[in-house]
Amino acid sequence: MHIGLIGLGKMGFNMRQRLRNNGVDVTGYDPNPDVTDAASMDQLLAIVPAPRIIWVMVPAGSATDAVLTELSRKLEPGDLVIDGGNSRFTEDQKHGELLAARGIRFADCGVSGGVWGLENGYGLMVGGEAEDIERALPVFDALRPEGERADSFVHVGGIGAGHYSKMVHNGIEYGLMQAYAEGYQLLEAKDIITDLPGTFRAWQKGTVVRSWLLDLLVKALEEDPGLRTIDDYVEDSGEGRWTVEEAIANAIPAPVITAAVFARFSSREDSSSAMKMVSALRHQFGGHASRPAA
């Protein structure tokens, strides 16, 4: 199998390598000449054999709109486009209709794994028609972790379902990080706690709160005890807000996720060691930039 991959940033660059490591030929295109395989999108489309599979891994919003619009003009009927970025699920319907009008297939894929995906593999949530998902299955299998497919891959439903499930996944992630961070602040504030990093490390095996996020929390503290180099300003990248908006639209109570989103807003006003930990965790799993301490 030979696919095209548009967007070779933090995620796309590692995904290209993991695909190659697992036997999938990849031609990548990115405006950055230091990482691109093709000099232009036209060259990429000329290299990838038809019927093509083109994976798009660019920032959600206007960047994705621009790439898919260009692809709609240049691809051929029967080609398949997979949007693996963090697009809002409502945009998937528009993109699917744009491409379908020209006989081009479309699927959306929520991708989780951050900067660790090259080594560990990616969790994948896909929306689209069954025949398109089946056609791209070797690509999904190359990206996901080894083992039972159902443990890291799901065809969630029709177009938009992949990004919807990834949105909810990220909303849950907000809540989990906030809980760990608040626990960190409580422990840090108590003078009878003399080994704060060791406390979290002791939770990594055998406890009900063990998780990969906890492992990353311990790693963050090992790299920067006290989180002295990190500011407590925490960005929100959209999915948390969208999850809260969906909860309101469907009258589903989501107090934990909502509070976690609001906590990020408060981080921009007050100094908080809990929000330093949220910032550190975002950097650990996703490579998201953290502000240096003033």
PDB file of C-alpha atoms in Angstrom:
ATOM      1  CA  MET A   1       0.000   0.000   0.000  1.00  0.00           C
ATOM      2  CA  HIS A   2       1.156   3.511  -0.870  1.00  0.00           C
ATOM      3  CA  ILE A   3      -0.596   6.580   0.555  1.00  0.00           C
ATOM      4  CA  GLY A   4      -0.136  10.334   0.589  1.00  0.00           C
ATOM      5  CA  LEU A   5       0.149  12.236   3.870  1.00  0.00           C
ATOM      6  CA  ILE A   6      -0.415  15.990   3.933  1.00  0.00           C
ATOM      7  CA  GLY A   7       0.872  17.723   7.057  1.00  0.00           C
ATOM      8  CA  LEU A   8       4.138  16.693   8.698  1.00  0.00           C
ATOM      9  CA  GLY A   9       3.997  18.551  11.995  1.00  0.00           C
ATOM     10  CA  LYS A  10       4.376  17.002  15.451  1.00  0.00           C
ATOM     11  CA  MET A  11       1.828  14.271  14.767  1.00  0.00           C
ATOM     12  CA  GLY A  12       2.087  13.809  11.012  1.00  0.00           C
ATOM     13  CA  PHE A  13       5.871  13.502  11.029  1.00  0.00           C
ATOM     14  CA  ASN A  14       5.783  10.618  13.517  1.00  0.00           C
ATOM     15  CA  MET A  15       2.811   8.983  11.808  1.00  0.00           C
ATOM     16  CA  ARG A  16       4.693   8.902   8.518  1.00  0.00           C
ATOM     17  CA  GLN A  17       7.563   7.086  10.209  1.00  0.00           C
ATOM     18  CA  ARG A  18       5.334   4.594  12.004  1.00  0.00           C
ATOM     19  CA  LEU A  19       3.557   3.775   8.750  1.00  0.00           C
ATOM     20  CA  ARG A  20       6.878   3.195   7.020  1.00  0.00           C
ATOM     21  CA  ASN A  21       8.122   1.097   9.924  1.00  0.00           C
ATOM     22  CA  ASN A  22       5.078  -1.131   9.452  1.00  0.00           C
ATOM     23  CA  GLY A  23       5.321  -1.636   5.715  1.00  0.00           C
ATOM     24  CA  VAL A  24       3.170   1.164   4.275  1.00  0.00           C
ATOM     25  CA  ASP A  25       4.779   3.363   1.611  1.00  0.00           C
ATOM     26  CA  VAL A  26       4.159   7.033   2.373  1.00  0.00           C
ATOM     27  CA  THR A  27       4.788  10.147   0.321  1.00  0.00           C
ATOM     28  CA  GLY A  28       4.442  13.193   2.552  1.00  0.00           C
ATOM     29  CA  TYR A  29       3.858  16.815   1.686  1.00  0.00           C
ATOM     30  CA  ASP A  30       4.407  19.795   3.947  1.00  0.00           C
ATOM     31  CA  PRO A  31       5.265  23.435   3.201  1.00  0.00           C
ATOM     32  CA  ASN A  32       8.368  22.951   5.347  1.00  0.00           C
ATOM     33  CA  PRO A  33      11.089  21.926   2.862  1.00  0.00           C
ATOM     34  CA  ASP A  34      13.093  20.249   5.630  1.00  0.00           C
ATOM     35  CA  VAL A  35      10.521  17.489   6.130  1.00  0.00           C
ATOM     36  CA  THR A  36       8.553  17.177   2.891  1.00  0.00           C
ATOM     37  CA  ASP A  37       8.939  14.353   0.361  1.00  0.00           C
ATOM     38  CA  ALA A  38       7.165  16.181  -2.455  1.00  0.00           C
ATOM     39  CA  ALA A  39       7.788  19.715  -3.645  1.00  0.00           C
ATOM     40  CA  SER A  40       4.067  20.431  -4.036  1.00  0.00           C
ATOM     41  CA  MET A  41       0.664  18.885  -3.578  1.00  0.00           C
ATOM     42  CA  ASP A  42       0.499  18.314  -7.335  1.00  0.00           C
ATOM     43  CA  GLN A  43       3.724  16.320  -7.167  1.00  0.00           C
ATOM     44  CA  LEU A  44       2.419  14.282  -4.251  1.00  0.00           C
ATOM     45  CA  LEU A  45      -0.760  13.402  -6.162  1.00  0.00           C
ATOM     46  CA  ALA A  46       1.311  12.424  -9.190  1.00  0.00           C
ATOM     47  CA  ILE A  47       3.435  10.050  -7.096  1.00  0.00           C
ATOM     48  CA  VAL A  48       0.668   8.275  -5.149  1.00  0.00           C
ATOM     49  CA  PRO A  49      -0.932   5.556  -7.291  1.00  0.00           C
ATOM     50  CA  ALA A  50      -4.646   5.773  -8.109  1.00  0.00           C
ATOM     51  CA  PRO A  51      -7.120   5.129  -6.668  1.00  0.00           C
ATOM     52  CA  ARG A  52      -5.389   7.203  -4.026  1.00  0.00           C
ATOM     53  CA  ILE A  53      -5.650   7.299  -0.249  1.00  0.00           C
ATOM     54  CA  ILE A  54      -4.702  10.752   1.026  1.00  0.00           C
ATOM     55  CA  TRP A  55      -4.418  11.286   4.786  1.00  0.00           C
ATOM     56  CA  VAL A  56      -4.747  14.938   5.875  1.00  0.00           C
ATOM     57  CA  MET A  57      -3.044  15.868   9.149  1.00  0.00           C
ATOM     58  CA  VAL A  58      -3.244  19.642   9.433  1.00  0.00           C
ATOM     59  CA  PRO A  59      -4.735  21.959  12.083  1.00  0.00           C
ATOM     60  CA  ALA A  60      -8.518  22.043  12.317  1.00  0.00           C
ATOM     61  CA  GLY A  61     -10.426  24.956  10.864  1.00  0.00           C
ATOM     62  CA  SER A  62      -9.262  27.105   7.978  1.00  0.00           C
ATOM     63  CA  ALA A  63      -6.152  25.018   7.276  1.00  0.00           C
ATOM     64  CA  THR A  64      -8.185  21.834   6.860  1.00  0.00           C
ATOM     65  CA  ASP A  65     -10.813  23.673   4.797  1.00  0.00           C
ATOM     66  CA  ALA A  66      -8.129  24.960   2.421  1.00  0.00           C
ATOM     67  CA  VAL A  67      -6.476  21.569   1.939  1.00  0.00           C
ATOM     68  CA  LEU A  68      -9.739  19.696   1.360  1.00  0.00           C
ATOM     69  CA  THR A  69     -10.973  22.354  -1.051  1.00  0.00           C
ATOM     70  CA  GLU A  70      -7.767  22.037  -3.063  1.00  0.00           C
ATOM     71  CA  LEU A  71      -8.004  18.236  -3.000  1.00  0.00           C
ATOM     72  CA  SER A  72     -11.606  18.395  -4.203  1.00  0.00           C
ATOM     73  CA  ARG A  73     -10.351  20.109  -7.359  1.00  0.00           C
ATOM     74  CA  LYS A  74      -7.363  17.855  -7.969  1.00  0.00           C
ATOM     75  CA  LEU A  75      -8.343  14.321  -6.940  1.00  0.00           C
ATOM     76  CA  GLU A  76     -10.220  11.843  -9.123  1.00  0.00           C
ATOM     77  CA  PRO A  77     -13.427   9.855  -8.571  1.00  0.00           C
ATOM     78  CA  GLY A  78     -12.719   6.850  -6.349  1.00  0.00           C
ATOM     79  CA  ASP A  79      -9.909   8.504  -4.411  1.00  0.00           C
ATOM     80  CA  LEU A  80     -10.292   8.475  -0.617  1.00  0.00           C
ATOM     81  CA  VAL A  81      -9.495  11.361   1.738  1.00  0.00           C
ATOM     82  CA  ILE A  82      -9.082  10.729   5.476  1.00  0.00           C
ATOM     83  CA  ASP A  83      -9.093  13.737   7.805  1.00  0.00           C
ATOM     84  CA  GLY A  84      -6.998  12.697  10.810  1.00  0.00           C
ATOM     85  CA  GLY A  85      -6.830  16.131  12.452  1.00  0.00           C
ATOM     86  CA  ASN A  86      -9.053  17.431  15.235  1.00  0.00           C
ATOM     87  CA  SER A  87     -11.802  18.858  13.041  1.00  0.00           C
ATOM     88  CA  ARG A  88     -15.171  19.512  14.639  1.00  0.00           C
ATOM     89  CA  PHE A  89     -17.589  16.752  13.665  1.00  0.00           C
ATOM     90  CA  THR A  90     -20.030  19.235  12.123  1.00  0.00           C
ATOM     91  CA  GLU A  91     -17.353  20.179   9.583  1.00  0.00           C
ATOM     92  CA  ASP A  92     -17.021  16.555   8.462  1.00  0.00           C
ATOM     93  CA  GLN A  93     -20.482  16.587   6.913  1.00  0.00           C
ATOM     94  CA  LYS A  94     -19.587  19.666   4.861  1.00  0.00           C
ATOM     95  CA  HIS A  95     -16.283  18.183   3.764  1.00  0.00           C
ATOM     96  CA  GLY A  96     -17.887  14.868   2.886  1.00  0.00           C
ATOM     97  CA  GLU A  97     -20.495  16.576   0.724  1.00  0.00           C
ATOM     98  CA  LEU A  98     -17.863  18.745  -0.989  1.00  0.00           C
ATOM     99  CA  LEU A  99     -15.844  15.691  -1.986  1.00  0.00           C
ATOM    100  CA  ALA A 100     -18.818  13.451  -2.765  1.00  0.00           C
ATOM    101  CA  ALA A 101     -20.023  15.961  -5.367  1.00  0.00           C
ATOM    102  CA  ARG A 102     -16.890  15.033  -7.333  1.00  0.00           C
ATOM    103  CA  GLY A 103     -17.045  11.305  -6.658  1.00  0.00           C
ATOM    104  CA  ILE A 104     -14.299  11.438  -4.006  1.00  0.00           C
ATOM    105  CA  ARG A 105     -14.682   9.321  -0.868  1.00  0.00           C
ATOM    106  CA  PHE A 106     -14.223  10.736   2.642  1.00  0.00           C
ATOM    107  CA  ALA A 107     -13.652   9.434   6.168  1.00  0.00           C
ATOM    108  CA  ASP A 108     -12.813  11.158   9.443  1.00  0.00           C
ATOM    109  CA  CYS A 109     -10.433   9.708  12.014  1.00  0.00           C
ATOM    110  CA  GLY A 110      -9.910  10.807  15.584  1.00  0.00           C
ATOM    111  CA  VAL A 111      -6.300  10.068  16.527  1.00  0.00           C
ATOM    112  CA  SER A 112      -5.007   9.788  20.086  1.00  0.00           C
ATOM    113  CA  GLY A 113      -1.443   9.117  21.123  1.00  0.00           C
ATOM    114  CA  GLY A 114       0.300  12.461  20.943  1.00  0.00           C
ATOM    115  CA  VAL A 115       4.041  12.608  20.538  1.00  0.00           C
ATOM    116  CA  TRP A 116       4.334   9.062  21.908  1.00  0.00           C
ATOM    117  CA  GLY A 117       2.398   7.494  19.038  1.00  0.00           C
ATOM    118  CA  LEU A 118       5.481   6.665  16.988  1.00  0.00           C
ATOM    119  CA  GLU A 119       6.703   4.341  19.732  1.00  0.00           C
ATOM    120  CA  ASN A 120       3.419   3.178  21.274  1.00  0.00           C
ATOM    121  CA  GLY A 121       0.942   3.373  18.394  1.00  0.00           C
ATOM    122  CA  TYR A 122      -2.227   5.461  18.111  1.00  0.00           C
ATOM    123  CA  GLY A 123      -5.777   4.959  19.289  1.00  0.00           C
ATOM    124  CA  LEU A 124      -8.061   5.411  16.271  1.00  0.00           C
ATOM    125  CA  MET A 125     -11.764   6.307  16.042  1.00  0.00           C
ATOM    126  CA  VAL A 126     -13.059   6.328  12.467  1.00  0.00           C
ATOM    127  CA  GLY A 127     -16.238   7.592  10.817  1.00  0.00           C
ATOM    128  CA  GLY A 128     -17.333   6.813   7.264  1.00  0.00           C
ATOM    129  CA  GLU A 129     -18.675   4.115   4.981  1.00  0.00           C
ATOM    130  CA  ALA A 130     -17.730   0.510   5.757  1.00  0.00           C
ATOM    131  CA  GLU A 131     -16.200  -0.076   2.312  1.00  0.00           C
ATOM    132  CA  ASP A 132     -13.886   2.927   2.710  1.00  0.00           C
ATOM    133  CA  ILE A 133     -12.806   1.860   6.185  1.00  0.00           C
ATOM    134  CA  GLU A 134     -12.109  -1.670   4.948  1.00  0.00           C
ATOM    135  CA  ARG A 135     -10.032  -0.315   2.089  1.00  0.00           C
ATOM    136  CA  ALA A 136      -7.863   1.724   4.463  1.00  0.00           C
ATOM    137  CA  LEU A 137      -7.605  -0.987   7.133  1.00  0.00           C
ATOM    138  CA  PRO A 138      -3.900  -1.712   6.424  1.00  0.00           C
ATOM    139  CA  VAL A 139      -3.179   1.948   7.178  1.00  0.00           C
ATOM    140  CA  PHE A 140      -5.116   1.865  10.441  1.00  0.00           C
ATOM    141  CA  ASP A 141      -3.461  -1.416  11.436  1.00  0.00           C
ATOM    142  CA  ALA A 142      -0.017   0.078  10.808  1.00  0.00           C
ATOM    143  CA  LEU A 143      -0.780   3.083  13.006  1.00  0.00           C
ATOM    144  CA  ARG A 144      -2.459   1.381  15.952  1.00  0.00           C
ATOM    145  CA  PRO A 145      -0.623  -0.519  18.720  1.00  0.00           C
ATOM    146  CA  GLU A 146       0.066  -4.209  18.296  1.00  0.00           C
ATOM    147  CA  GLY A 147      -2.487  -6.638  19.678  1.00  0.00           C
ATOM    148  CA  GLU A 148      -6.250  -7.005  19.391  1.00  0.00           C
ATOM    149  CA  ARG A 149      -7.592  -4.496  16.873  1.00  0.00           C
ATOM    150  CA  ALA A 150     -10.679  -3.747  18.967  1.00  0.00           C
ATOM    151  CA  ASP A 151      -8.472  -2.539  21.826  1.00  0.00           C
ATOM    152  CA  SER A 152      -7.226   0.469  19.849  1.00  0.00           C
ATOM    153  CA  PHE A 153      -9.401   0.857  16.744  1.00  0.00           C
ATOM    154  CA  VAL A 154     -13.118   1.346  16.182  1.00  0.00           C
ATOM    155  CA  HIS A 155     -15.305   2.144  13.196  1.00  0.00           C
ATOM    156  CA  VAL A 156     -17.639   4.334  15.218  1.00  0.00           C
ATOM    157  CA  GLY A 157     -20.283   5.062  12.589  1.00  0.00           C
ATOM    158  CA  GLY A 158     -20.941   7.351   9.647  1.00  0.00           C
ATOM    159  CA  ILE A 159     -19.087  10.496   8.611  1.00  0.00           C
ATOM    160  CA  GLY A 160     -18.462  12.699  11.653  1.00  0.00           C
ATOM    161  CA  ALA A 161     -18.658   9.875  14.187  1.00  0.00           C
ATOM    162  CA  GLY A 162     -14.890   9.498  14.433  1.00  0.00           C
ATOM    163  CA  HIS A 163     -14.294  13.111  15.333  1.00  0.00           C
ATOM    164  CA  TYR A 164     -17.318  13.171  17.645  1.00  0.00           C
ATOM    165  CA  SER A 165     -15.943  10.270  19.676  1.00  0.00           C
ATOM    166  CA  LYS A 166     -12.486  11.905  19.743  1.00  0.00           C
ATOM    167  CA  MET A 167     -14.106  15.117  20.993  1.00  0.00           C
ATOM    168  CA  VAL A 168     -15.694  13.266  23.912  1.00  0.00           C
ATOM    169  CA  HIS A 169     -12.407  11.427  24.511  1.00  0.00           C
ATOM    170  CA  ASN A 170     -10.641  14.772  24.840  1.00  0.00           C
ATOM    171  CA  GLY A 171     -13.358  16.101  27.143  1.00  0.00           C
ATOM    172  CA  ILE A 172     -12.760  13.123  29.437  1.00  0.00           C
ATOM    173  CA  GLU A 173      -9.041  13.816  29.191  1.00  0.00           C
ATOM    174  CA  TYR A 174      -9.673  17.358  30.473  1.00  0.00           C
ATOM    175  CA  GLY A 175     -11.443  15.970  33.538  1.00  0.00           C
ATOM    176  CA  LEU A 176      -8.791  13.337  34.277  1.00  0.00           C
ATOM    177  CA  MET A 177      -5.934  15.818  34.052  1.00  0.00           C
ATOM    178  CA  GLN A 178      -7.766  18.289  36.276  1.00  0.00           C
ATOM    179  CA  ALA A 179      -8.363  15.638  38.959  1.00  0.00           C
ATOM    180  CA  TYR A 180      -4.690  14.638  39.012  1.00  0.00           C
ATOM    181  CA  ALA A 181      -3.656  18.293  39.081  1.00  0.00           C
ATOM    182  CA  GLU A 182      -5.930  19.178  41.997  1.00  0.00           C
ATOM    183  CA  GLY A 183      -4.628  16.174  43.923  1.00  0.00           C
ATOM    184  CA  TYR A 184      -1.106  17.386  43.220  1.00  0.00           C
ATOM    185  CA  GLN A 185      -1.917  20.821  44.617  1.00  0.00           C
ATOM    186  CA  LEU A 186      -3.468  19.339  47.771  1.00  0.00           C
ATOM    187  CA  LEU A 187      -0.426  17.169  48.441  1.00  0.00           C
ATOM    188  CA  GLU A 188       1.980  20.000  47.678  1.00  0.00           C
ATOM    189  CA  ALA A 189       0.267  22.292  50.174  1.00  0.00           C
ATOM    190  CA  LYS A 190       0.493  19.877  53.138  1.00  0.00           C
ATOM    191  CA  ASP A 191       3.687  20.117  55.174  1.00  0.00           C
ATOM    192  CA  ILE A 192       3.456  16.527  56.432  1.00  0.00           C
ATOM    193  CA  ILE A 193       4.006  15.306  52.838  1.00  0.00           C
ATOM    194  CA  THR A 194       7.777  15.029  52.447  1.00  0.00           C
ATOM    195  CA  ASP A 195       7.998  12.970  49.239  1.00  0.00           C
ATOM    196  CA  LEU A 196       5.545  14.363  46.733  1.00  0.00           C
ATOM    197  CA  PRO A 197       6.965  12.725  43.555  1.00  0.00           C
ATOM    198  CA  GLY A 198       7.270   9.420  45.409  1.00  0.00           C
ATOM    199  CA  THR A 199       3.609   9.551  46.377  1.00  0.00           C
ATOM    200  CA  PHE A 200       2.495   9.664  42.773  1.00  0.00           C
ATOM    201  CA  ARG A 201       5.070   7.067  41.782  1.00  0.00           C
ATOM    202  CA  ALA A 202       3.663   4.681  44.388  1.00  0.00           C
ATOM    203  CA  TRP A 203       0.265   4.958  42.716  1.00  0.00           C
ATOM    204  CA  GLN A 204       1.520   3.663  39.377  1.00  0.00           C
ATOM    205  CA  LYS A 205       0.960  -0.023  40.104  1.00  0.00           C
ATOM    206  CA  GLY A 206      -1.861  -1.689  41.969  1.00  0.00           C
ATOM    207  CA  THR A 207      -4.043   1.362  42.623  1.00  0.00           C
ATOM    208  CA  VAL A 208      -7.359   2.213  41.012  1.00  0.00           C
ATOM    209  CA  VAL A 209      -6.045   5.595  39.782  1.00  0.00           C
ATOM    210  CA  ARG A 210      -3.097   4.168  37.824  1.00  0.00           C
ATOM    211  CA  SER A 211      -2.986   5.286  34.187  1.00  0.00           C
ATOM    212  CA  TRP A 212      -0.704   6.510  31.442  1.00  0.00           C
ATOM    213  CA  LEU A 213      -1.502  10.095  32.465  1.00  0.00           C
ATOM    214  CA  LEU A 214      -0.290   9.265  35.969  1.00  0.00           C
ATOM    215  CA  ASP A 215       2.921   7.847  34.473  1.00  0.00           C
ATOM    216  CA  LEU A 216       3.406  11.113  32.584  1.00  0.00           C
ATOM    217  CA  LEU A 217       2.739  13.114  35.751  1.00  0.00           C
ATOM    218  CA  VAL A 218       5.547  11.244  37.473  1.00  0.00           C
ATOM    219  CA  LYS A 219       7.795  11.843  34.459  1.00  0.00           C
ATOM    220  CA  ALA A 220       7.019  15.581  34.556  1.00  0.00           C
ATOM    221  CA  LEU A 221       7.998  15.759  38.231  1.00  0.00           C
ATOM    222  CA  GLU A 222      11.199  13.808  37.607  1.00  0.00           C
ATOM    223  CA  GLU A 223      12.171  16.265  34.866  1.00  0.00           C
ATOM    224  CA  ASP A 224      11.188  19.383  36.804  1.00  0.00           C
ATOM    225  CA  PRO A 225      10.581  18.888  40.557  1.00  0.00           C
ATOM    226  CA  GLY A 226       8.219  21.575  41.747  1.00  0.00           C
ATOM    227  CA  LEU A 227       7.407  22.538  38.146  1.00  0.00           C
ATOM    228  CA  ARG A 228       9.502  25.666  38.596  1.00  0.00           C
ATOM    229  CA  THR A 229      10.087  26.216  34.887  1.00  0.00           C
ATOM    230  CA  ILE A 230       6.405  26.072  33.863  1.00  0.00           C
ATOM    231  CA  ASP A 231       3.825  28.838  33.992  1.00  0.00           C
ATOM    232  CA  ASP A 232       0.297  27.959  35.113  1.00  0.00           C
ATOM    233  CA  TYR A 233      -1.339  29.385  31.953  1.00  0.00           C
ATOM    234  CA  VAL A 234      -3.143  26.515  30.172  1.00  0.00           C
ATOM    235  CA  GLU A 235      -4.534  26.663  26.638  1.00  0.00           C
ATOM    236  CA  ASP A 236      -7.661  24.843  25.542  1.00  0.00           C
ATOM    237  CA  SER A 237      -7.556  23.535  21.996  1.00  0.00           C
ATOM    238  CA  GLY A 238     -11.288  23.375  21.281  1.00  0.00           C
ATOM    239  CA  GLU A 239     -12.435  19.833  21.965  1.00  0.00           C
ATOM    240  CA  GLY A 240     -13.212  20.505  25.635  1.00  0.00           C
ATOM    241  CA  ARG A 241     -15.424  23.471  24.750  1.00  0.00           C
ATOM    242  CA  TRP A 242     -17.143  21.475  22.011  1.00  0.00           C
ATOM    243  CA  THR A 243     -17.851  18.639  24.442  1.00  0.00           C
ATOM    244  CA  VAL A 244     -19.488  21.048  26.887  1.00  0.00           C
ATOM    245  CA  GLU A 245     -21.525  22.606  24.079  1.00  0.00           C
ATOM    246  CA  GLU A 246     -22.734  19.139  23.037  1.00  0.00           C
ATOM    247  CA  ALA A 247     -23.636  18.319  26.635  1.00  0.00           C
ATOM    248  CA  ILE A 248     -25.757  21.474  26.801  1.00  0.00           C
ATOM    249  CA  ALA A 249     -27.342  20.820  23.397  1.00  0.00           C
ATOM    250  CA  ASN A 250     -28.344  17.306  24.454  1.00  0.00           C
ATOM    251  CA  ALA A 251     -29.241  18.149  28.075  1.00  0.00           C
ATOM    252  CA  ILE A 252     -26.562  15.754  29.338  1.00  0.00           C
ATOM    253  CA  PRO A 253     -25.046  16.755  32.702  1.00  0.00           C
ATOM    254  CA  ALA A 254     -21.271  16.972  32.405  1.00  0.00           C
ATOM    255  CA  PRO A 255     -20.150  18.849  35.529  1.00  0.00           C
ATOM    256  CA  VAL A 256     -16.634  17.369  35.700  1.00  0.00           C
ATOM    257  CA  ILE A 257     -15.691  18.160  32.090  1.00  0.00           C
ATOM    258  CA  THR A 258     -17.328  21.593  32.314  1.00  0.00           C
ATOM    259  CA  ALA A 259     -15.451  22.449  35.500  1.00  0.00           C
ATOM    260  CA  ALA A 260     -12.175  21.316  33.901  1.00  0.00           C
ATOM    261  CA  VAL A 261     -12.729  23.668  30.963  1.00  0.00           C
ATOM    262  CA  PHE A 262     -13.536  26.560  33.285  1.00  0.00           C
ATOM    263  CA  ALA A 263     -10.443  25.785  35.362  1.00  0.00           C
ATOM    264  CA  ARG A 264      -8.327  26.396  32.270  1.00  0.00           C
ATOM    265  CA  PHE A 265      -9.933  29.800  31.916  1.00  0.00           C
ATOM    266  CA  SER A 266      -9.123  30.574  35.564  1.00  0.00           C
ATOM    267  CA  SER A 267      -5.487  29.602  34.950  1.00  0.00           C
ATOM    268  CA  ARG A 268      -5.153  32.732  32.887  1.00  0.00           C
ATOM    269  CA  GLU A 269      -5.938  34.943  35.883  1.00  0.00           C
ATOM    270  CA  ASP A 270      -4.422  33.397  39.027  1.00  0.00           C
ATOM    271  CA  SER A 271      -1.267  31.513  39.964  1.00  0.00           C
ATOM    272  CA  SER A 272      -2.010  27.835  40.577  1.00  0.00           C
ATOM    273  CA  SER A 273       0.239  24.805  41.043  1.00  0.00           C
ATOM    274  CA  ALA A 274      -2.645  22.595  39.885  1.00  0.00           C
ATOM    275  CA  MET A 275      -2.740  24.399  36.556  1.00  0.00           C
ATOM    276  CA  LYS A 276       1.036  24.117  36.287  1.00  0.00           C
ATOM    277  CA  MET A 277       0.519  20.353  36.442  1.00  0.00           C
ATOM    278  CA  VAL A 278      -2.176  20.461  33.736  1.00  0.00           C
ATOM    279  CA  SER A 279       0.226  22.436  31.551  1.00  0.00           C
ATOM    280  CA  ALA A 280       3.001  19.923  32.273  1.00  0.00           C
ATOM    281  CA  LEU A 281       0.744  16.979  31.394  1.00  0.00           C
ATOM    282  CA  ARG A 282      -0.332  18.556  28.097  1.00  0.00           C
ATOM    283  CA  HIS A 283       3.329  18.977  27.219  1.00  0.00           C
ATOM    284  CA  GLN A 284       4.159  15.403  28.235  1.00  0.00           C
ATOM    285  CA  PHE A 285       1.544  13.596  26.143  1.00  0.00           C
ATOM    286  CA  GLY A 286       0.997  15.963  23.252  1.00  0.00           C
ATOM    287  CA  GLY A 287       4.055  18.152  22.978  1.00  0.00           C
ATOM    288  CA  HIS A 288       1.806  21.175  23.540  1.00  0.00           C
ATOM    289  CA  ALA A 289       3.810  24.293  24.324  1.00  0.00           C
ATOM    290  CA  SER A 290       3.866  25.428  27.941  1.00  0.00           C
ATOM    291  CA  ARG A 291       4.677  28.963  28.939  1.00  0.00           C
ATOM    292  CA  PRO A 292       7.947  29.416  30.834  1.00  0.00           C
ATOM    293  CA  ALA A 293       7.624  30.636  34.392  1.00  0.00           C
ATOM    294  CA  ALA A 294       8.024  34.375  34.735  1.00  0.00           C
TER     295      ALA A 294
END
